[in-house]
Amino acid sequence: MNNTDPASTRPLPPGPPLPPEQPGTAHTATGQPGPAAPGGGTLTATQVSAWFGSNKVLEGVDLDMDAGQVTALIGPSGCGKSTFLRILNRMHELVPTASLAGSVLLDGEDIYGRTLRVTQVRRHIGMVFQKPNPFPAMSIADNVAAGLKLTGTKAANRSELIEESLRRAGLWNEVKGRLRDAAGGLSGGQQQRLCIARSLTVRPDVLLMDEPCSALDPTSTRRIEETIDELRGQVTIVIVTHNMQQAQRVSQRCAFFLAAENEPGRIVESGPTTTIFESPKDSRTSDYVHGRFG
Amino acid sequence: MPCGADMGGTVSGDTVTAVAEAEPARRRIESRLTAGDRVYRTLATAGAGATLVLIVLIGLFLLIKAMPALREAGWSFITTKEWSPDAEKPRFGVAAMMFGTLISATVAMAVTFPVSVSTAVFINEYAPRRLRRPLTSLIDLMAAIPSLIFAMWGLFVLVPFLLPLEQWAVDRFGWLPFMKAAAIGASLSNAGLVVSLMTIPIATSIIREVLSQVPRHECEGALALGATRWGMIRTVVLPFGRGGIIGGTMLGLGRALGETLAATLVLSLTFEIKPRVLENGGITVASALAVQFKDAQKMGLSALMAAGLALFVVTFAINLLAAFVVSRSRSGAGVDA
Ligand SMILES: Nc1ncnc2c1ncn2[C@@H]1O[C@H](COP(=O)(O)OP(=O)(O)OP(=O)(O)O)[C@@H](O)[C@H]1O
Ligand SMILES: [Mg+2]
């Protein structure tokens, strides 16, 4: 199985040079296309539907998430954004009653197909959760490197990788003196950035973020938005957010989900973020982004 | 809380302007209990107190009853292996029984620990979801089966089944001093194996319960990094459950130390120290008490009480040690990743 596995032959992209930890200097302009040759993978969801038991919660979702771009998923509570996000890295199937239809392609390859193992899918498509979930009693450094050990990746330059990931997540300066302390002792915002660092260490092609800032203060939120900005062009990012300003600040593309009463969630409209926010085609999108419902 | 001088650190660091009177008096925090709370507190305190008093009373009772024998034997009570307390010249001690008890308990634990942990992990993480509840009930049910049943099954089924295997081990590794054996089947290690039949269900039941409390979002964190199921178990589930694993094993150990029937039925009881764990013979404290009681005279009874006291002390010490270990290990600690 190993030999026929196309994903295992996909080389690790070389690490980008360490960005200086000066917020806002590397990329200040959002809403513009990334660098000419973007890193990251392209995710394509086609006709995705999802159920919990007999309850259909998503129907016919089509969405392209372009390489190196930030795609924001917005919509009222309960419309299936988290469900959709978890389908993108096969976390959905961890719920015993869950089932789905449709397909998700990573760089043209079906992540639910026979050629890819679920562990490889998740290694290439990382996830940051709404609630920070570091391994609390493990040291900060071990947390960042956990993905290497868990995926059986040998790394000669472990400590450099740890530093690089922490820098990319904007946490290095705060924790460099206490890398051996338990991660449970960090603040909520630091824990969330630690989780981002942890998911970056395995060099994912795609990073899924489910309301990563919902439990954080404005400063931590800004740091994470800067992090997202710095990652743009290197990693494809899909982010769920309830914060319209945040969606506008960080994303280049945007998809609006909506579930009518007792109906599964669908994408009402998707496209460039500027279009969704400034000249949406659908009146429901316009109502939502202007805070008129939801 | 009283205003203690040692409660420093809460005053502002502004030492230049801070004067003694400037510090506000700390309030004594009073919380008045409701009547219901007071009743429950009284009941709970009484219950806990009663347990402690009971333990002390049992210890005292044993000590008083054991006194004549302990006076008679002195320190030789610990080093002597013979047991003839009612003879003209009494000679008796716990050396053989304590050795046998520790060996059979060690064998039992060596089997119980890996089997219970892996059974618990299997039920929680690998077994098909619809089998989880039946399997859990089955284990809990097994924990409730009287030890006599296990002892008989062990004697008539398990031990004969293991005989060829043990014979092979003795033939093959007999050059090792502790693997030598003239006759096999009624050995300390077999007694330990039969004890493990009784300790596995109870340890598994507790460990499974503790492991099922693992925070699911931490498991998802590991899986989302591309971990295999085993990787997740190793980094999240087992470290989280470490305290419970130790606790469950210790409860099993407590039972193993006091287990009477297995040794009484399986062992060919002899008062000797048997480092050849596969060879017939040996004795445990509990089985000695069981078989010697009815024929014991005055000194014999006191000597048995002394043996009981020794077991009481050892069990107590081991459990204290376990409590110490558990309180020092935090969930999630000690994994390197
Ligand atoms: N584990 C589950 N079992 C059963 N139903 C579920 C489960 N998780 C989610 N659902 C249902 O699926 C629907 C979509 O939920 P989902 O969590 O995807 O919404 P969401 O858009 O992320 O909402 P929010 O913005 O509040 O996070 C909801 O109706 C919810 O009740
Ligand atoms: Mg959600």
GROMACS .gro file of C-alpha atoms in nm, chain A residues 2-279:
model
  278
    2ASN     CA    1   0.288   0.230   0.080
    3ASN     CA    2   0.437   0.210  -0.265
    4THR     CA    3   0.121   0.288  -0.451
    5ASP     CA    4   0.042   0.573  -0.221
    6PRO     CA    5   0.080   0.897  -0.411
    7ALA     CA    6   0.060   1.108  -0.100
    8SER     CA    7   0.357   0.945   0.063
    9THR     CA    8   0.571   1.043  -0.231
   10ARG     CA    9   0.464   1.401  -0.209
   11PRO     CA   10   0.775   1.573  -0.081
   12LEU     CA   11   0.767   1.790   0.225
   13PRO     CA   12   0.778   2.145   0.101
   14PRO     CA   13   1.092   2.312   0.218
   15GLY     CA   14   1.044   2.526   0.523
   16PRO     CA   15   1.002   2.890   0.449
   17PRO     CA   16   1.262   3.124   0.589
   18LEU     CA   17   1.186   3.224   0.943
   19PRO     CA   18   0.970   3.529   0.922
   20PRO     CA   19   1.080   3.803   1.156
   21GLU     CA   20   0.842   3.820   1.446
   22GLN     CA   21   0.732   4.170   1.374
   23PRO     CA   22   0.362   4.172   1.333
   24GLY     CA   23   0.226   4.332   1.029
   25THR     CA   24   0.546   4.395   0.839
   26ALA     CA   25   0.564   4.079   0.634
   27HIS     CA   26   0.224   4.102   0.472
   28THR     CA   27   0.017   4.401   0.548
   29ALA     CA   28  -0.220   4.396   0.260
   30THR     CA   29  -0.501   4.149   0.277
   31GLY     CA   30  -0.750   4.082   0.008
   32GLN     CA   31  -0.480   4.055  -0.252
   33PRO     CA   32  -0.372   3.736  -0.417
   34GLY     CA   33  -0.080   3.557  -0.258
   35PRO     CA   34   0.267   3.518  -0.408
   36ALA     CA   35   0.304   3.404  -0.766
   37ALA     CA   36   0.370   3.037  -0.691
   38PRO     CA   37   0.156   2.962  -0.389
   39GLY     CA   38   0.230   2.673  -0.156
   40GLY     CA   39  -0.036   2.461   0.001
   41GLY     CA   40  -0.286   2.228  -0.153
   42THR     CA   41  -0.608   2.285  -0.339
   43LEU     CA   42  -0.919   2.145  -0.177
   44THR     CA   43  -1.223   2.080  -0.387
   45ALA     CA   44  -1.551   1.977  -0.227
   46THR     CA   45  -1.812   1.843  -0.466
   47GLN     CA   46  -2.177   1.783  -0.378
   48VAL     CA   47  -2.101   1.720  -0.012
   49SER     CA   48  -2.396   1.616   0.203
   50ALA     CA   49  -2.380   1.504   0.564
   51TRP     CA   50  -2.601   1.331   0.816
   52PHE     CA   51  -2.603   1.265   1.187
   53GLY     CA   52  -2.813   0.953   1.210
   54SER     CA   53  -3.114   1.027   0.994
   55ASN     CA   54  -3.082   1.402   1.040
   56LYS     CA   55  -2.945   1.563   0.726
   57VAL     CA   56  -2.742   1.869   0.818
   58LEU     CA   57  -2.563   1.953   0.493
   59GLU     CA   58  -2.676   1.925   0.133
   60GLY     CA   59  -2.502   1.959  -0.200
   61VAL     CA   60  -2.211   2.175  -0.092
   62ASP     CA   61  -1.970   2.267  -0.371
   63LEU     CA   62  -1.666   2.471  -0.279
   64ASP     CA   63  -1.317   2.527  -0.417
   65MET     CA   64  -1.051   2.625  -0.168
   66ASP     CA   65  -0.758   2.754  -0.368
   67ALA     CA   66  -0.397   2.683  -0.287
   68GLY     CA   67  -0.237   2.935  -0.056
   69GLN     CA   68  -0.555   3.134  -0.010
   70VAL     CA   69  -0.765   3.196   0.298
   71THR     CA   70  -1.126   3.086   0.261
   72ALA     CA   71  -1.372   3.199   0.527
   73LEU     CA   72  -1.689   3.005   0.605
   74ILE     CA   73  -1.959   3.221   0.754
   75GLY     CA   74  -2.320   3.166   0.848
   76PRO     CA   75  -2.554   3.149   1.143
   77SER     CA   76  -2.515   2.896   1.421
   78GLY     CA   77  -2.611   2.539   1.342
   79CYS     CA   78  -2.593   2.570   0.964
   80GLY     CA   79  -2.322   2.306   0.932
   81LYS     CA   80  -1.995   2.501   0.904
   82SER     CA   81  -1.814   2.289   1.161
   83THR     CA   82  -1.958   1.975   1.008
   84PHE     CA   83  -1.832   2.078   0.666
   85LEU     CA   84  -1.490   2.168   0.804
   86ARG     CA   85  -1.460   1.834   0.981
   87ILE     CA   86  -1.552   1.656   0.659
   88LEU     CA   87  -1.251   1.821   0.496
   89ASN     CA   88  -1.002   1.627   0.712
   90ARG     CA   89  -1.207   1.322   0.795
   91MET     CA   90  -1.280   1.416   1.155
   92HIS     CA   91  -1.651   1.389   1.076
   93GLU     CA   92  -1.636   1.010   1.079
   94LEU     CA   93  -1.527   1.010   1.444
   95VAL     CA   94  -1.888   1.078   1.540
   96PRO     CA   95  -2.043   0.731   1.551
   97THR     CA   96  -2.370   0.822   1.382
   98ALA     CA   97  -2.214   1.042   1.115
   99SER     CA   98  -2.228   0.972   0.744
  100LEU     CA   99  -2.169   1.171   0.428
  101ALA     CA  100  -2.202   1.183   0.050
  102GLY     CA  101  -2.004   1.357  -0.221
  103SER     CA  102  -1.630   1.392  -0.253
  104VAL     CA  103  -1.341   1.603  -0.131
  105LEU     CA  104  -1.029   1.623  -0.345
  106LEU     CA  105  -0.689   1.734  -0.221
  107ASP     CA  106  -0.486   1.832  -0.526
  108GLY     CA  107  -0.717   1.615  -0.734
  109GLU     CA  108  -0.704   1.312  -0.510
  110ASP     CA  109  -1.008   1.185  -0.324
  111ILE     CA  110  -0.934   1.204   0.049
  112TYR     CA  111  -1.204   0.944   0.108
  113GLY     CA  112  -1.062   0.719  -0.164
  114ARG     CA  113  -0.875   0.394  -0.125
  115THR     CA  114  -0.533   0.532  -0.211
  116LEU     CA  115  -0.503   0.757   0.091
  117ARG     CA  116  -0.491   0.651   0.450
  118VAL     CA  117  -0.688   0.856   0.697
  119THR     CA  118  -0.374   0.935   0.897
  120GLN     CA  119  -0.209   1.078   0.586
  121VAL     CA  120  -0.513   1.286   0.504
  122ARG     CA  121  -0.509   1.439   0.850
  123ARG     CA  122  -0.135   1.492   0.840
  124HIS     CA  123  -0.169   1.691   0.519
  125ILE     CA  124  -0.485   1.870   0.629
  126GLY     CA  125  -0.432   2.000   0.980
  127MET     CA  126  -0.693   2.138   1.213
  128VAL     CA  127  -0.716   2.398   1.487
  129PHE     CA  128  -1.018   2.364   1.710
  130GLN     CA  129  -1.249   2.617   1.866
  131LYS     CA  130  -1.138   2.520   2.214
  132PRO     CA  131  -0.760   2.511   2.254
  133ASN     CA  132  -0.660   2.149   2.307
  134PRO     CA  133  -0.288   2.119   2.375
  135PHE     CA  134  -0.170   1.810   2.562
  136PRO     CA  135  -0.178   1.979   2.900
  137ALA     CA  136   0.088   1.793   3.095
  138MET     CA  137   0.329   1.768   2.803
  139SER     CA  138   0.594   2.035   2.774
  140ILE     CA  139   0.551   2.322   2.531
  141ALA     CA  140   0.834   2.195   2.312
  142ASP     CA  141   0.696   1.840   2.311
  143ASN     CA  142   0.354   1.971   2.219
  144VAL     CA  143   0.494   2.148   1.917
  145ALA     CA  144   0.685   1.838   1.813
  146ALA     CA  145   0.402   1.597   1.896
  147GLY     CA  146   0.294   1.570   1.534
  148LEU     CA  147   0.638   1.449   1.428
  149LYS     CA  148   0.633   1.168   1.680
  150LEU     CA  149   0.271   1.081   1.615
  151THR     CA  150   0.323   1.052   1.241
  152GLY     CA  151   0.655   0.874   1.279
  153THR     CA  152   0.843   1.153   1.103
  154LYS     CA  153   1.213   1.163   1.173
  155ALA     CA  154   1.349   1.510   1.218
  156ALA     CA  155   1.715   1.571   1.273
  157ASN     CA  156   1.668   1.939   1.347
  158ARG     CA  157   1.390   1.899   1.599
  159SER     CA  158   1.466   2.208   1.804
  160GLU     CA  159   1.494   2.425   1.493
  161LEU     CA  160   1.158   2.297   1.375
  162ILE     CA  161   1.007   2.375   1.712
  163GLU     CA  162   1.142   2.728   1.703
  164GLU     CA  163   1.025   2.779   1.347
  165SER     CA  164   0.672   2.660   1.421
  166LEU     CA  165   0.650   2.874   1.732
  167ARG     CA  166   0.772   3.176   1.539
  168ARG     CA  167   0.522   3.119   1.262
  169ALA     CA  168   0.247   3.097   1.520
  170GLY     CA  169   0.369   3.417   1.682
  171LEU     CA  170   0.438   3.252   2.016
  172TRP     CA  171   0.815   3.218   2.021
  173ASN     CA  172   0.899   3.536   2.211
  174GLU     CA  173   0.655   3.455   2.487
  175VAL     CA  174   0.763   3.097   2.550
  176LYS     CA  175   1.127   3.071   2.442
  177GLY     CA  176   1.243   3.075   2.803
  178ARG     CA  177   1.001   2.810   2.924
  179LEU     CA  178   0.988   2.549   2.650
  180ARG     CA  179   1.008   2.271   2.905
  181ASP     CA  180   0.714   2.389   3.111
  182ALA     CA  181   0.383   2.211   3.084
  183ALA     CA  182   0.154   2.351   2.817
  184GLY     CA  183  -0.139   2.355   3.057
  185GLY     CA  184   0.016   2.657   3.226
  186LEU     CA  185  -0.025   2.884   2.924
  187SER     CA  186  -0.308   3.133   2.886
  188GLY     CA  187  -0.598   3.049   2.658
  189GLY     CA  188  -0.466   3.264   2.374
  190GLN     CA  189  -0.117   3.120   2.409
  191GLN     CA  190  -0.260   2.769   2.412
  192GLN     CA  191  -0.445   2.839   2.090
  193ARG     CA  192  -0.131   2.969   1.923
  194LEU     CA  193   0.051   2.665   2.057
  195CYS     CA  194  -0.209   2.448   1.885
  196ILE     CA  195  -0.148   2.640   1.563
  197ALA     CA  196   0.227   2.587   1.604
  198ARG     CA  197   0.165   2.220   1.673
  199SER     CA  198  -0.032   2.177   1.353
  200LEU     CA  199   0.231   2.366   1.151
  201THR     CA  200   0.519   2.141   1.255
  202VAL     CA  201   0.406   1.858   1.031
  203ARG     CA  202   0.394   2.103   0.739
  204PRO     CA  203   0.033   2.058   0.636
  205ASP     CA  204  -0.083   2.161   0.291
  206VAL     CA  205  -0.409   2.284   0.433
  207LEU     CA  206  -0.498   2.424   0.774
  208LEU     CA  207  -0.858   2.414   0.890
  209MET     CA  208  -0.955   2.652   1.170
  210ASP     CA  209  -1.289   2.632   1.346
  211GLU     CA  210  -1.355   2.965   1.515
  212PRO     CA  211  -0.997   2.977   1.643
  213CYS     CA  212  -1.044   3.313   1.812
  214SER     CA  213  -1.385   3.271   1.967
  215ALA     CA  214  -1.246   3.223   2.317
  216LEU     CA  215  -0.971   3.483   2.289
  217ASP     CA  216  -0.914   3.844   2.380
  218PRO     CA  217  -0.864   4.109   2.110
  219THR     CA  218  -0.485   4.104   2.137
  220SER     CA  219  -0.457   3.729   2.097
  221THR     CA  220  -0.710   3.749   1.818
  222ARG     CA  221  -0.495   4.004   1.639
  223ARG     CA  222  -0.186   3.789   1.682
  224ILE     CA  223  -0.365   3.492   1.530
  225GLU     CA  224  -0.493   3.700   1.241
  226GLU     CA  225  -0.137   3.813   1.178
  227THR     CA  226  -0.030   3.453   1.189
  228ILE     CA  227  -0.291   3.362   0.931
  229ASP     CA  228  -0.171   3.648   0.719
  230GLU     CA  229   0.188   3.527   0.736
  231LEU     CA  230   0.086   3.174   0.649
  232ARG     CA  231  -0.105   3.285   0.343
  233GLY     CA  232   0.072   3.176   0.031
  234GLN     CA  233   0.240   2.890   0.215
  235VAL     CA  234  -0.060   2.700   0.341
  236THR     CA  235  -0.418   2.685   0.226
  237ILE     CA  236  -0.639   2.804   0.510
  238VAL     CA  237  -1.008   2.744   0.567
  239ILE     CA  238  -1.145   2.934   0.863
  240VAL     CA  239  -1.489   2.935   1.023
  241THR     CA  240  -1.572   3.263   1.189
  242HIS     CA  241  -1.870   3.446   1.330
  243ASN     CA  242  -1.683   3.772   1.317
  244MET     CA  243  -1.760   3.956   0.993
  245GLN     CA  244  -1.469   4.197   1.037
  246GLN     CA  245  -1.237   3.905   1.086
  247ALA     CA  246  -1.366   3.736   0.772
  248GLN     CA  247  -1.302   4.054   0.578
  249ARG     CA  248  -0.960   4.107   0.731
  250VAL     CA  249  -0.815   3.762   0.679
  251SER     CA  250  -0.989   3.595   0.388
  252GLN     CA  251  -0.965   3.625   0.013
  253ARG     CA  252  -1.263   3.405  -0.054
  254CYS     CA  253  -1.576   3.354   0.143
  255ALA     CA  254  -1.866   3.109   0.152
  256PHE     CA  255  -2.197   3.184   0.317
  257PHE     CA  256  -2.379   2.886   0.467
  258LEU     CA  257  -2.741   2.892   0.562
  259ALA     CA  258  -2.991   2.637   0.689
  260ALA     CA  259  -3.357   2.715   0.662
  261GLU     CA  260  -3.572   2.585   0.943
  262ASN     CA  261  -3.575   2.205   0.953
  263GLU     CA  262  -3.366   2.190   0.641
  264PRO     CA  263  -3.005   2.095   0.586
  265GLY     CA  264  -2.743   2.365   0.549
  266ARG     CA  265  -2.644   2.480   0.202
  267ILE     CA  266  -2.404   2.731   0.055
  268VAL     CA  267  -2.608   3.034  -0.046
  269GLU     CA  268  -2.324   3.217  -0.208
  270SER     CA  269  -1.950   3.193  -0.238
  271GLY     CA  270  -1.685   3.401  -0.409
  272PRO     CA  271  -1.423   3.664  -0.345
  273THR     CA  272  -1.459   3.814   0.000
  274THR     CA  273  -1.495   4.165  -0.139
  275THR     CA  274  -1.784   4.057  -0.357
  276ILE     CA  275  -1.960   3.874  -0.075
  277PHE     CA  276  -1.936   4.172   0.153
  278GLU     CA  277  -1.979   4.459  -0.090
  279SER     CA  278  -2.199   4.335  -0.371
   0.00000   0.00000   0.00000
